[in-house]
mmCIF file of C-alpha atoms in Angstrom:
data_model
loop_
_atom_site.group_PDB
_atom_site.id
_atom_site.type_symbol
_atom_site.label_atom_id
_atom_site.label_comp_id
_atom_site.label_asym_id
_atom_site.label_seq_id
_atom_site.Cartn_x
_atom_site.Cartn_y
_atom_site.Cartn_z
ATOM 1 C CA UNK A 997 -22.846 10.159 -20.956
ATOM 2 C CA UNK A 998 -19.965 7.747 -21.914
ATOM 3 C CA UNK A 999 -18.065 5.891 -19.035
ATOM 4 C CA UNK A 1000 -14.966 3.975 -19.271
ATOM 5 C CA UNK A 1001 -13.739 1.425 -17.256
ATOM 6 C CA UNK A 1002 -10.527 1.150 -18.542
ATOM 7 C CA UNK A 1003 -9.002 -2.016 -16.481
ATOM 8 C CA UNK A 1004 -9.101 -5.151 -16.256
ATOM 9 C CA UNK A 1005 -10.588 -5.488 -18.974
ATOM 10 C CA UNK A 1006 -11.782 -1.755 -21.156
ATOM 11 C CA UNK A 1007 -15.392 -1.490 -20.940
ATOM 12 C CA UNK A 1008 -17.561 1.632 -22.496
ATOM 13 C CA UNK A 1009 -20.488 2.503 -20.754
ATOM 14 C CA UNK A 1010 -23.425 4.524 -22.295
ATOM 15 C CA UNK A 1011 -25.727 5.917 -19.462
ATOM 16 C CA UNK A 1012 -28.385 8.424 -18.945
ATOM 17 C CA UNK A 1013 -27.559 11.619 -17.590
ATOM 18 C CA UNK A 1014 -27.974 13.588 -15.025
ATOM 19 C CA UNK A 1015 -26.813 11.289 -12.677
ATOM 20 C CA UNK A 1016 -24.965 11.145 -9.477
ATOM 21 C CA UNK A 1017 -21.526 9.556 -9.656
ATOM 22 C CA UNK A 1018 -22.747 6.808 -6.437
ATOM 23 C CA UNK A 1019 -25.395 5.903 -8.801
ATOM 24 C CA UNK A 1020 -23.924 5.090 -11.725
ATOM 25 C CA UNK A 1021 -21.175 3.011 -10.008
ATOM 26 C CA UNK A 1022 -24.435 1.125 -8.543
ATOM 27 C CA UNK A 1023 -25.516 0.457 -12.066
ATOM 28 C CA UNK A 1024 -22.081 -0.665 -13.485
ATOM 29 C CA UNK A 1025 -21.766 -2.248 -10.584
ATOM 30 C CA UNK A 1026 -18.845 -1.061 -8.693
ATOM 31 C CA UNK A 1027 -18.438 -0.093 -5.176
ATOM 32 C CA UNK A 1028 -17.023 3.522 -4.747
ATOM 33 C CA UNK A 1029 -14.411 2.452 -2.299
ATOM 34 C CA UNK A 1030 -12.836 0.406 -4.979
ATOM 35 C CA UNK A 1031 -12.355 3.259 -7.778
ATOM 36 C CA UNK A 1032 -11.490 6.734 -8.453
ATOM 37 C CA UNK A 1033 -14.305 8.718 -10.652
ATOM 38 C CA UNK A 1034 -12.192 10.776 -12.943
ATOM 39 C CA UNK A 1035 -13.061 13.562 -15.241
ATOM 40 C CA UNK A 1036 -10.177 15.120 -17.103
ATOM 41 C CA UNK A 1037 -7.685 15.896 -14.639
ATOM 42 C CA UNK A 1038 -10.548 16.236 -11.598
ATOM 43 C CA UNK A 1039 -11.816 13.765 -9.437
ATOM 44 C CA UNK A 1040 -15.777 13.409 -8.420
ATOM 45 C CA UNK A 1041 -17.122 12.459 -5.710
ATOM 46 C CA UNK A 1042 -20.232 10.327 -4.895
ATOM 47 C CA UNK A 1043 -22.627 12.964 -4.770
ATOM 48 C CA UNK A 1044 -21.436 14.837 -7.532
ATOM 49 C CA UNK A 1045 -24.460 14.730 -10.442
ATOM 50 C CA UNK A 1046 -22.502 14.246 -13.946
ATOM 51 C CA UNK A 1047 -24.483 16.103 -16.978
ATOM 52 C CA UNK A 1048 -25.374 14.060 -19.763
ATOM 53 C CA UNK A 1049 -23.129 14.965 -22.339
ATOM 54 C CA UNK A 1050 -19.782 14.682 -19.701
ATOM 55 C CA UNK A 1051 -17.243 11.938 -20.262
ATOM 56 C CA UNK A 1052 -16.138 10.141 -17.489
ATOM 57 C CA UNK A 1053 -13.473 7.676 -16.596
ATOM 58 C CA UNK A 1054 -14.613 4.953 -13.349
ATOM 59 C CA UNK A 1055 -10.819 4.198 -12.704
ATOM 60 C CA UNK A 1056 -10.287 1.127 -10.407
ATOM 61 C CA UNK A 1057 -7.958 1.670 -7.584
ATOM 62 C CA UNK A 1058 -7.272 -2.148 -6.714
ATOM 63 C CA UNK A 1059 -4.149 -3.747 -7.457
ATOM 64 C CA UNK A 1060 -2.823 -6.927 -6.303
ATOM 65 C CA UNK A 1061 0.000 -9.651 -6.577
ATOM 66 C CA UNK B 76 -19.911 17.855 -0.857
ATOM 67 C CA UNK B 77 -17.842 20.468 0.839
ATOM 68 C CA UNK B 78 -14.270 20.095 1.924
ATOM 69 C CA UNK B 79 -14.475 20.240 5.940
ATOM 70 C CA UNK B 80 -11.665 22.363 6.371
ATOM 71 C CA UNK B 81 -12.242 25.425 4.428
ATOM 72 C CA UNK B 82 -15.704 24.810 2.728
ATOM 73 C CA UNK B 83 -14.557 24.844 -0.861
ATOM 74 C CA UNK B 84 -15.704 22.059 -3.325
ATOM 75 C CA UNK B 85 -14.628 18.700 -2.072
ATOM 76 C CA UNK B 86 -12.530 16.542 -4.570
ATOM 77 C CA UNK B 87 -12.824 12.906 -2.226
ATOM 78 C CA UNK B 88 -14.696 12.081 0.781
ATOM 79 C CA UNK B 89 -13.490 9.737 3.586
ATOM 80 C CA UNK B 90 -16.315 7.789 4.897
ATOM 81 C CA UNK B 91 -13.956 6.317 7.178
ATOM 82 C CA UNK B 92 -12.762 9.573 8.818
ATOM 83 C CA UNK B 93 -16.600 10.808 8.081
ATOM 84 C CA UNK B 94 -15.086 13.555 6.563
ATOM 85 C CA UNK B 95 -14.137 15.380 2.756
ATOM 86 C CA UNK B 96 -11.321 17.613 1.449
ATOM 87 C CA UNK B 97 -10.235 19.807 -1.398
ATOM 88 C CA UNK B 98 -7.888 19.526 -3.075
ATOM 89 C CA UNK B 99 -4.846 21.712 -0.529
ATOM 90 C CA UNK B 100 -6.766 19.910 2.485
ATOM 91 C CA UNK B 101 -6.631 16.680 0.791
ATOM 92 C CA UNK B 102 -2.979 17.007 0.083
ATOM 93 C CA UNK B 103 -2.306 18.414 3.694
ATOM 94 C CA UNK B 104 -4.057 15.277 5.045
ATOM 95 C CA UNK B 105 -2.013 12.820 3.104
ATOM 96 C CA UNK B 106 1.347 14.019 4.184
ATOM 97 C CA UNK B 107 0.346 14.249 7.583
ATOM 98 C CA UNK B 108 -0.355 10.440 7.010
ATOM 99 C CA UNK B 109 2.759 9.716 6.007
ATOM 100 C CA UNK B 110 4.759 12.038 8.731
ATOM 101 C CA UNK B 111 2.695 9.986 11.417
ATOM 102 C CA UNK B 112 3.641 6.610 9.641
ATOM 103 C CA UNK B 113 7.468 7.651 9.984
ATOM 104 C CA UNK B 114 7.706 9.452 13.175
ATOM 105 C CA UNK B 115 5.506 7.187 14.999
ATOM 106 C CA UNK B 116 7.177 3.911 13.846
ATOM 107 C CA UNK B 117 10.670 5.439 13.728
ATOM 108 C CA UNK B 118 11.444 4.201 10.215
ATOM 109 C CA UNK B 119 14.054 6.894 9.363
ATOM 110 C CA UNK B 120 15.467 10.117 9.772
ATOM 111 C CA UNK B 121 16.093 13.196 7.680
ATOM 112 C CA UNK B 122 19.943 12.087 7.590
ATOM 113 C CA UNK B 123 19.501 8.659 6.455
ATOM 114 C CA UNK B 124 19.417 7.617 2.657
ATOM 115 C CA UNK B 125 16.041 5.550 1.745
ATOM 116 C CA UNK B 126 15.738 3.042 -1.347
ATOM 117 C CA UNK B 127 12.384 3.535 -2.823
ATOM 118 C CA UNK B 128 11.050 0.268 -4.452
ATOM 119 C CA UNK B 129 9.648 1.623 -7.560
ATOM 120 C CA UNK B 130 7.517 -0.426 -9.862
ATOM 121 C CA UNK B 131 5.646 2.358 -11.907
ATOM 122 C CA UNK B 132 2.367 2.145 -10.551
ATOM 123 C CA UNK B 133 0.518 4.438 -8.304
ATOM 124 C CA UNK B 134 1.690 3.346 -5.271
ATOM 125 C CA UNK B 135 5.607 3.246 -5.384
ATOM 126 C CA UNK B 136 5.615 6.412 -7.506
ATOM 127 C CA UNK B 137 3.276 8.257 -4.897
ATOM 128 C CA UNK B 138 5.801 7.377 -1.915
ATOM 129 C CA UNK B 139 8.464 8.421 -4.062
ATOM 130 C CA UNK B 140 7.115 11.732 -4.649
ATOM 131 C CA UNK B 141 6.028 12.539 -1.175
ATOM 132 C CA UNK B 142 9.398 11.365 0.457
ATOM 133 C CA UNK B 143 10.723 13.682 -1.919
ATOM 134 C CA UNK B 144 8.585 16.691 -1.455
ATOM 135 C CA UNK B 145 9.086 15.558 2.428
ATOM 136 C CA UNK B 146 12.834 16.356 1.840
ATOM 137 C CA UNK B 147 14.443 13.023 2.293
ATOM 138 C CA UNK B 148 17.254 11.824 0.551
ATOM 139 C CA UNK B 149 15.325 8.717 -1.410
ATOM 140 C CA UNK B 150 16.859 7.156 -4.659
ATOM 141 C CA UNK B 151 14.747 4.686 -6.776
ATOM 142 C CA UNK B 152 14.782 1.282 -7.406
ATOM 143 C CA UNK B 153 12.645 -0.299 -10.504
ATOM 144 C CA UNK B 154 13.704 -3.691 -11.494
ATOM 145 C CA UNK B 155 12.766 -4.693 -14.746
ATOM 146 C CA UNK B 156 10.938 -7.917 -14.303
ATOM 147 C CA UNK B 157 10.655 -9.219 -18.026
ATOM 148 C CA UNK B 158 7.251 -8.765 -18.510
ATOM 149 C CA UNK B 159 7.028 -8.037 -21.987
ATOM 150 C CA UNK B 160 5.257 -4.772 -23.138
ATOM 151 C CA UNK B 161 4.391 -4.265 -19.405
ATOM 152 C CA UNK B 162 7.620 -3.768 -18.111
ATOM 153 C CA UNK B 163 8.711 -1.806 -20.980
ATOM 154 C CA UNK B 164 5.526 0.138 -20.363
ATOM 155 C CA UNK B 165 5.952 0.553 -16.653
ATOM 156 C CA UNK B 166 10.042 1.203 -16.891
ATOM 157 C CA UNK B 167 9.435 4.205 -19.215
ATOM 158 C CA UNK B 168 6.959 5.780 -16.321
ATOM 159 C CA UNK B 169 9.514 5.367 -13.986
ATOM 160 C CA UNK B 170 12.431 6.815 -16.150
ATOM 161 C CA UNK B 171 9.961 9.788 -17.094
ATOM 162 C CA UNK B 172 9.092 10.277 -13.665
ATOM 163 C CA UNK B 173 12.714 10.150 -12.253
ATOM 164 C CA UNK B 174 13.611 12.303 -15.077
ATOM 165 C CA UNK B 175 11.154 15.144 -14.013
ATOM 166 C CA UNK B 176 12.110 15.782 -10.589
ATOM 167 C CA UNK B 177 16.183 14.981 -11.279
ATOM 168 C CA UNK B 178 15.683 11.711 -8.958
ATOM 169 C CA UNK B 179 18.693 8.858 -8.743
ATOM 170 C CA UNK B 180 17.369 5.915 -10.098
ATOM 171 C CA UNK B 181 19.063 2.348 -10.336
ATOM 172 C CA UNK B 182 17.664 -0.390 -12.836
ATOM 173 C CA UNK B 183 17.992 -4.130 -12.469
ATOM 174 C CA UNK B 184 16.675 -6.155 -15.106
ATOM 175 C CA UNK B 185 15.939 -9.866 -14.212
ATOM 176 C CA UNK B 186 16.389 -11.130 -17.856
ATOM 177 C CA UNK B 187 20.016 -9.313 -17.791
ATOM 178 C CA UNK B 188 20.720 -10.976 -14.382
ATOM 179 C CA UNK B 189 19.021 -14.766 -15.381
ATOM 180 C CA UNK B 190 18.581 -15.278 -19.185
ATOM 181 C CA UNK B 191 15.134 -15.509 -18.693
ATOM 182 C CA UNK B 192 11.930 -13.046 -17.159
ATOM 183 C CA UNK B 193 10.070 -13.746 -14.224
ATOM 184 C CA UNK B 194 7.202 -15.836 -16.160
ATOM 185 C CA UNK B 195 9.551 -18.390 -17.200
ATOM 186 C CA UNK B 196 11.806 -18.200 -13.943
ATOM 187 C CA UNK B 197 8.564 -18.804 -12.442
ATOM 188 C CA UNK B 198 7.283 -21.856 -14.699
ATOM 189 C CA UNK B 199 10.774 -23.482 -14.550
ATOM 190 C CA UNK B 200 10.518 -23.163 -10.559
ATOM 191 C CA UNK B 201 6.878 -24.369 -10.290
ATOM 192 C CA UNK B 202 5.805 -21.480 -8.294
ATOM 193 C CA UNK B 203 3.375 -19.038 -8.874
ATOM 194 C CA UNK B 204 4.321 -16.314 -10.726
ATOM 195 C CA UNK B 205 3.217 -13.757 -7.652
ATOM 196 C CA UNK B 206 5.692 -15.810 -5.107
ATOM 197 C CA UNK B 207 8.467 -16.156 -7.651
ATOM 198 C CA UNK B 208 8.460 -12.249 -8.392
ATOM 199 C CA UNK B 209 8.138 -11.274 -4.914
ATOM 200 C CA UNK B 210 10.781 -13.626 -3.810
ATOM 201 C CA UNK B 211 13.142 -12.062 -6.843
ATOM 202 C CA UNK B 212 11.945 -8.360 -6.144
ATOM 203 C CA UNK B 213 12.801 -8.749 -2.079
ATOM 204 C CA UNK B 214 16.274 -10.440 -2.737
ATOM 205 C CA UNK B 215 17.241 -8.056 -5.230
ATOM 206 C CA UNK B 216 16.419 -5.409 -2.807
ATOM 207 C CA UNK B 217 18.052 -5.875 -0.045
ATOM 208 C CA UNK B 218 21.145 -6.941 -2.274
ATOM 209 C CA UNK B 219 20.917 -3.411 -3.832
ATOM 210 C CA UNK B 220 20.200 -1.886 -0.542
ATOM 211 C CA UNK B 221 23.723 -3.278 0.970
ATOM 212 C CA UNK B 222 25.985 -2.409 -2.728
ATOM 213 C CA UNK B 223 24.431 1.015 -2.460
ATOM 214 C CA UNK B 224 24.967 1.751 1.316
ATOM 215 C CA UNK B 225 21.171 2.541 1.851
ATOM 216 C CA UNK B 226 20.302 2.945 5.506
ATOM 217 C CA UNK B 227 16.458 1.250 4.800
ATOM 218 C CA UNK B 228 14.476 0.098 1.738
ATOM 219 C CA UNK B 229 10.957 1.913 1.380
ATOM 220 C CA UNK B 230 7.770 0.237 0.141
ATOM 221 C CA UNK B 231 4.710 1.945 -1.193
ATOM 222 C CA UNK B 232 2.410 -0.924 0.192
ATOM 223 C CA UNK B 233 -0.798 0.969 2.012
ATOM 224 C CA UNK B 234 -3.228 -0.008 3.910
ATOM 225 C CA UNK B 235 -5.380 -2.209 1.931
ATOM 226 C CA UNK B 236 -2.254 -4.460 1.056
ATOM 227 C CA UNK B 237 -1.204 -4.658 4.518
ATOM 228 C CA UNK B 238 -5.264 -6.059 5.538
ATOM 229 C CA UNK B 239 -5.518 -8.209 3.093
ATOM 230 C CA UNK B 240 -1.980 -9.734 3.458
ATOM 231 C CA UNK B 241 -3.465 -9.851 7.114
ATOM 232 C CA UNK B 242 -6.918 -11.241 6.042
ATOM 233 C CA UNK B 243 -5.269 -14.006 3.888
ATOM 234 C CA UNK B 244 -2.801 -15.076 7.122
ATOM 235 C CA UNK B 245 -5.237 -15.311 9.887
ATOM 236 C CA UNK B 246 -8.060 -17.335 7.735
ATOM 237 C CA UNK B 247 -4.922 -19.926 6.723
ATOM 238 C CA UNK B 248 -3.682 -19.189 10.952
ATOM 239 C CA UNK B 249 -0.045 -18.402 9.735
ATOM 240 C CA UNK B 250 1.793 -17.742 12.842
ATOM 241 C CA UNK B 251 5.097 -16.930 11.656
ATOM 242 C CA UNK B 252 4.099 -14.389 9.126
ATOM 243 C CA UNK B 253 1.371 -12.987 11.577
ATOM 244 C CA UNK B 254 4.107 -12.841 14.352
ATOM 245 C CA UNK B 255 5.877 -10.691 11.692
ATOM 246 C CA UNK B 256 3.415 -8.434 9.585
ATOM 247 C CA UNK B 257 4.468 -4.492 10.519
ATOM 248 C CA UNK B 258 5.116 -1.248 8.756
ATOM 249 C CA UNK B 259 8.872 -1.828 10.042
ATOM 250 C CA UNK B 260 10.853 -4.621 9.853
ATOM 251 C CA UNK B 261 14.125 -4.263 11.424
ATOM 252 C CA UNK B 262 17.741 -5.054 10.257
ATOM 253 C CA UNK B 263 17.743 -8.142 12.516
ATOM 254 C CA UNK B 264 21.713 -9.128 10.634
ATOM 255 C CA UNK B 265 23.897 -6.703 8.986
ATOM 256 C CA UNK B 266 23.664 -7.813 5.636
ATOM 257 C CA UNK B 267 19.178 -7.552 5.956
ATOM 258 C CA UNK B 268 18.434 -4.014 5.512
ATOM 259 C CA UNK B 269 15.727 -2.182 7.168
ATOM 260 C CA UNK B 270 12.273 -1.969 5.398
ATOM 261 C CA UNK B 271 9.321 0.205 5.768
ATOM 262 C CA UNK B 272 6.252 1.010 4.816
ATOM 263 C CA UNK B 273 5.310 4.437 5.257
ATOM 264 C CA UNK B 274 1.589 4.423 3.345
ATOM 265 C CA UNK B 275 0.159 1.758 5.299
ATOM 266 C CA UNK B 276 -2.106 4.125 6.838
ATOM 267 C CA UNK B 277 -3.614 5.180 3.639
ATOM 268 C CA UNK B 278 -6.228 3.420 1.223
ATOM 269 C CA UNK B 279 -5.109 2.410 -1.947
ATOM 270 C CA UNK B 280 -8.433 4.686 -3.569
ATOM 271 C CA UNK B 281 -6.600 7.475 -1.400
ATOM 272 C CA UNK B 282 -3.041 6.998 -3.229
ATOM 273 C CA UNK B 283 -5.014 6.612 -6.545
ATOM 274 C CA UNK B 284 -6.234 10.341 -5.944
ATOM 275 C CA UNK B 285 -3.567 11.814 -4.508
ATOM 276 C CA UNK B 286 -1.859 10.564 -7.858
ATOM 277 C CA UNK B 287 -4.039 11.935 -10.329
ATOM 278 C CA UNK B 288 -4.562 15.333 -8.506
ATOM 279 C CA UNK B 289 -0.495 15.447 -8.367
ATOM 280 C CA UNK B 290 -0.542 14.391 -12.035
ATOM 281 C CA UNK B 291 1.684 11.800 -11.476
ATOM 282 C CA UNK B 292 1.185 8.999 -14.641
ATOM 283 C CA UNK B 293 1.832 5.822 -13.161
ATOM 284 C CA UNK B 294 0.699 2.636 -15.089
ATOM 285 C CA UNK B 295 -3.118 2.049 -14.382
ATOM 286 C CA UNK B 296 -3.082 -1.489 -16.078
ATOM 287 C CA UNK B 297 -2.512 -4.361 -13.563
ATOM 288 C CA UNK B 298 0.178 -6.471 -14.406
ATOM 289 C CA UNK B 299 -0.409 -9.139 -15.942
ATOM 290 C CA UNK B 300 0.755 -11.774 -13.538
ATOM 291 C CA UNK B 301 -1.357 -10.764 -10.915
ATOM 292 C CA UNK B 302 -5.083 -12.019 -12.671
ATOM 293 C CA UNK B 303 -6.999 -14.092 -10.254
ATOM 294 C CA UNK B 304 -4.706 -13.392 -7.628
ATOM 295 C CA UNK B 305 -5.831 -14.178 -3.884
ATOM 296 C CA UNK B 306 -4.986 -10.935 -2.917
ATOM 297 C CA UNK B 307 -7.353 -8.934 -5.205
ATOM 298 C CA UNK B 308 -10.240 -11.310 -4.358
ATOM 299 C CA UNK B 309 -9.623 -10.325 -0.482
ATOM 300 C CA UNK B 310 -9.921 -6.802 -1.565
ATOM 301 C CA UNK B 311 -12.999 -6.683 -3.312
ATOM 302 C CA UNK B 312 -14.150 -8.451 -0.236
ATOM 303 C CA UNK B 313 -12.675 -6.277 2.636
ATOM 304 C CA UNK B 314 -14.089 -3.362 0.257
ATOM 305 C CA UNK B 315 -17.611 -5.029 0.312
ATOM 306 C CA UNK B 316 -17.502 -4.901 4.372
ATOM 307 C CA UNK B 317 -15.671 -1.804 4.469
ATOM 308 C CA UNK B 318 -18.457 -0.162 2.525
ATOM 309 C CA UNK B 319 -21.027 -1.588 4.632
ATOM 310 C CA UNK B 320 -18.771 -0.303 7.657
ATOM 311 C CA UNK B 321 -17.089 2.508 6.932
ATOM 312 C CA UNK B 322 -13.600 1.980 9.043
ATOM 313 C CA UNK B 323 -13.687 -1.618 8.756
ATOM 314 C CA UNK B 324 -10.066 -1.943 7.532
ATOM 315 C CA UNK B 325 -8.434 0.450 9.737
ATOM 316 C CA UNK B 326 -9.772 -1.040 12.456
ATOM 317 C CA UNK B 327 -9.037 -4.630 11.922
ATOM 318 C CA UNK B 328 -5.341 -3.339 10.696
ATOM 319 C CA UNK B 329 -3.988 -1.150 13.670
ATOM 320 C CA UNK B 330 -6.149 -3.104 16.159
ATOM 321 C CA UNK B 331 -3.901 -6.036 15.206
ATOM 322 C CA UNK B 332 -0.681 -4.196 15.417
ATOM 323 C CA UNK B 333 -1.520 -2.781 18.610
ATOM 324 C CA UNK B 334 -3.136 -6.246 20.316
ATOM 325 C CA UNK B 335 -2.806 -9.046 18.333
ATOM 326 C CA UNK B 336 0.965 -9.046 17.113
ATOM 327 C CA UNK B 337 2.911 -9.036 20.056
ATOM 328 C CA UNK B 338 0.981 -11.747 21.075
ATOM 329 C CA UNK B 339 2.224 -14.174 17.937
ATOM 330 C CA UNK B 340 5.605 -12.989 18.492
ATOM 331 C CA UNK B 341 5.576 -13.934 21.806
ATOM 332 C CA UNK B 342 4.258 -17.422 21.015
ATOM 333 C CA UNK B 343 6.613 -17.869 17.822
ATOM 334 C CA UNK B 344 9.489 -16.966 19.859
ATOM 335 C CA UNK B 345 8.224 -19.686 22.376
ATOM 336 C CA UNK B 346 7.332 -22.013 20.460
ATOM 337 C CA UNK B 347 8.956 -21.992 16.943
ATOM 338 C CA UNK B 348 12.264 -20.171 17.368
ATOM 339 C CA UNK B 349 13.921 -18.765 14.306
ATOM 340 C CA UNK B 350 17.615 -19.389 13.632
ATOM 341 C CA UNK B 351 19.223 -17.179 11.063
ATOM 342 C CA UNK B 352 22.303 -18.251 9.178
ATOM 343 C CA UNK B 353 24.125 -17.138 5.962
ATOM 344 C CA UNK B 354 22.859 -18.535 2.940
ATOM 345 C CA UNK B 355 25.569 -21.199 1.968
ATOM 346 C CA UNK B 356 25.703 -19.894 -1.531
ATOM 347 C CA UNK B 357 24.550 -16.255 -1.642
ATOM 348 C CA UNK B 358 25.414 -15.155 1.882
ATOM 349 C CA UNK B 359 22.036 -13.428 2.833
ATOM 350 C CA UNK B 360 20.160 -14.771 5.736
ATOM 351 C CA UNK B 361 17.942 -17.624 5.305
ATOM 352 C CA UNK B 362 16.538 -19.767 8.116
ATOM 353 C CA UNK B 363 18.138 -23.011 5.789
ATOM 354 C CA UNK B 364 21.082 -23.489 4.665
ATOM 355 C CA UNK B 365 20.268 -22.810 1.340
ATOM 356 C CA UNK B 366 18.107 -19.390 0.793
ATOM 357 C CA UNK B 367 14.462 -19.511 -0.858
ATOM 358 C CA UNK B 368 15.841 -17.420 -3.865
ATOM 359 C CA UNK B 369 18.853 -19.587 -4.840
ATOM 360 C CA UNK B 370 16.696 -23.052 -4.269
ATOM 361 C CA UNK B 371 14.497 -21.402 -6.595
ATOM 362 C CA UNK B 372 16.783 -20.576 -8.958
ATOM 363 C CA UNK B 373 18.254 -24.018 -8.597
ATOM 364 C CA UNK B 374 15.378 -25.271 -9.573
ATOM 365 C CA UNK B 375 15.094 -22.812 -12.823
ATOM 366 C CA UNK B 376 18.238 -24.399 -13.513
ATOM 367 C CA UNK B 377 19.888 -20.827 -13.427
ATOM 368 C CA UNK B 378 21.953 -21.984 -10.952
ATOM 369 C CA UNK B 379 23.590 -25.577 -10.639
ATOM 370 C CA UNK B 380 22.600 -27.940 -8.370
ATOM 371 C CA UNK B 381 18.555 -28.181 -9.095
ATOM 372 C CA UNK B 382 16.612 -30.587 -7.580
#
């Protein structure tokens, strides 16, 4: 599957699917209560298992100033 | 996941209320945050007229759209900062999203006002860009508040602003700002105006979602200003704990409104009594005789006499 992490800076992932969304934000390294896990106009939540050929976006939720 | 309420597909959980909602629950559970944050706090009523501080991200077009859907009578404020491509990115989301739901808007732009945007103000005044802008964006507020006749400014910050704004002051022991850090702050002269907060009882993931499921397009990017900021680092922390213990923030915020405030304003009022005057050249209250925003723009050399 292809996940973007589109700020701070874009990043692409390419990861194995099936897989539940709380896992791959362990592998990219993000905790859940920092993002939103968005595909098209849904939202997923942690235990939701994405298919392989899905395209996510891992949209942080943080701002700051 | 199911959504608690009525069993259909969940679209977020809330670890911190152990619960989950759908999509109408979810929505239902928001506003009923909100409601409590007004009512409770007395911040306004359905007669008075609110100025919504818009920026264009999630946060300040969220509280827009609820107070609206809520039925109050709230105009927007965006102030064109002078960010380059940001702002003009960030101005067009607020002029698209005022345009959609026939809102009143009002635009300031700094660079009109100055000669210069808030990166340059901000280098010229040796303060970080963060302070400058937030110094700026509060003056010009309540300024547009009083031309405008507004009864009370409204703020979209939520709840993990308001912790980590609490985090930062107690590890640096900042008794004046703790002694003043609440979803209301009162009109305390007649030329301050009211301001509120009515999403600090929500998590900034929760306004994220409630955006995206309302299909509101606010600008995701963070603005460019803000890298490295203090503020973000305290919220990846307070994430990291709040993850390990779901509730964490909530906690530490409310449990400091309720105990630990009045007991800072009691000391500061004790100990370090504030005096508020008119600002000798601007008029709006300052505890000097010259306000924080014209010594700064003294000091940009926008206005004469810089140090």
């Amino acid at each position: 599957m292809k996940v973007t992490v589109p700020t701070p800076e874009r990043k692409v992932y390419a990861i194995k699917g099936p897989k539940a969304v709380s896992e791959i934000l362990k592998q990219i390294g993000l905790p859940c209560e920092s993002v939103i896990v968005i595909c098209g106009s849904e939202l997923l939540t942690p235990d939701y298992v994405v298919p392989d050929d899905a395209e996510i976006q891992v949209r942080p939720a943080i701002s700051g100033g | 996941m199911k959504c608690r309420k009525c069993g259909e597909p969940a679209v977020i959980s809330l670890r911190r209320h152990n619960t989950a909602f759908c999509k109408e629950h979810f929505f239902g559970y928001f506003e009923n945050q909100v409601k409590k944050a007004i009512h409770e706090q007395q911040m306004f009523g359905s007669q008075d007229r609110v100025l919504v501080a818009v920026s264009g991200g999630k946060d300040s077009l969220v509280l827009w759209d609820v107070l609206l859907r809520l039925g109050y009578q709230a105009h927007g404020l965006y102030i064109d900062l002078g960010i380059g491509e940001y702002s003009q990115r960030s101005r067009e989301k607020v002029v698209q999203f005022a345009e959609e739901r026939r809102a009143t808007l009002r635009i300031v732009s700094v660079e009109e006002e100055y000669g210069l945007g808030t990166e340059e103000l901000a280098r010229r005044a040796r303060r970080p860009p963060c302070s400058a802008c937030g110094l700026n964006k509060r003056y010009i507020f309540n300024r547009e508040a009083q031309n405008g006749g507004y009864d009370v400014i409204a703020t979209g910050h939520n709840l993990d602003d308001e912790v980590a704004t609490l985090f930062g002051n107690v590890l640096n022991w900042n008794g004046g700002y703790l002694a003043r850090q609440s979803p209301v702050l009162p009109a305390t002269r007649s030329n301050l105006a009211r301001k509120v907060k009515p999403l600090y009882r929500l998590t900034e993931r929760e306004i994220a979602s409630y955006a995206v499921l309302k299909g509101i397009d606010y600008i995701v990017e963070e603005c460019p200003m803000a890298r490295g900021a203090k503020s973000i680092a305290y919220k990846h922390l307070l994430n990291q704990l709040e993850e390990a213990s779901p509730g964490t923030k909530a906690r530490f915020l409310f449990g400091f409104l309720e105990k630990g405030r009045p007991a800072f304003q009691e000391y500061q009022a004790e100990h370090d009594p504030v005096e508020v005057q008119p600002c000798s050249i601007c008029g709006q209250p300052t505890t000097a005789g010259v306000c924080s925003h014209c010594r700064m723009l003294q000091r940009a050399a926008v206005l004469p006499g810089s140090d």
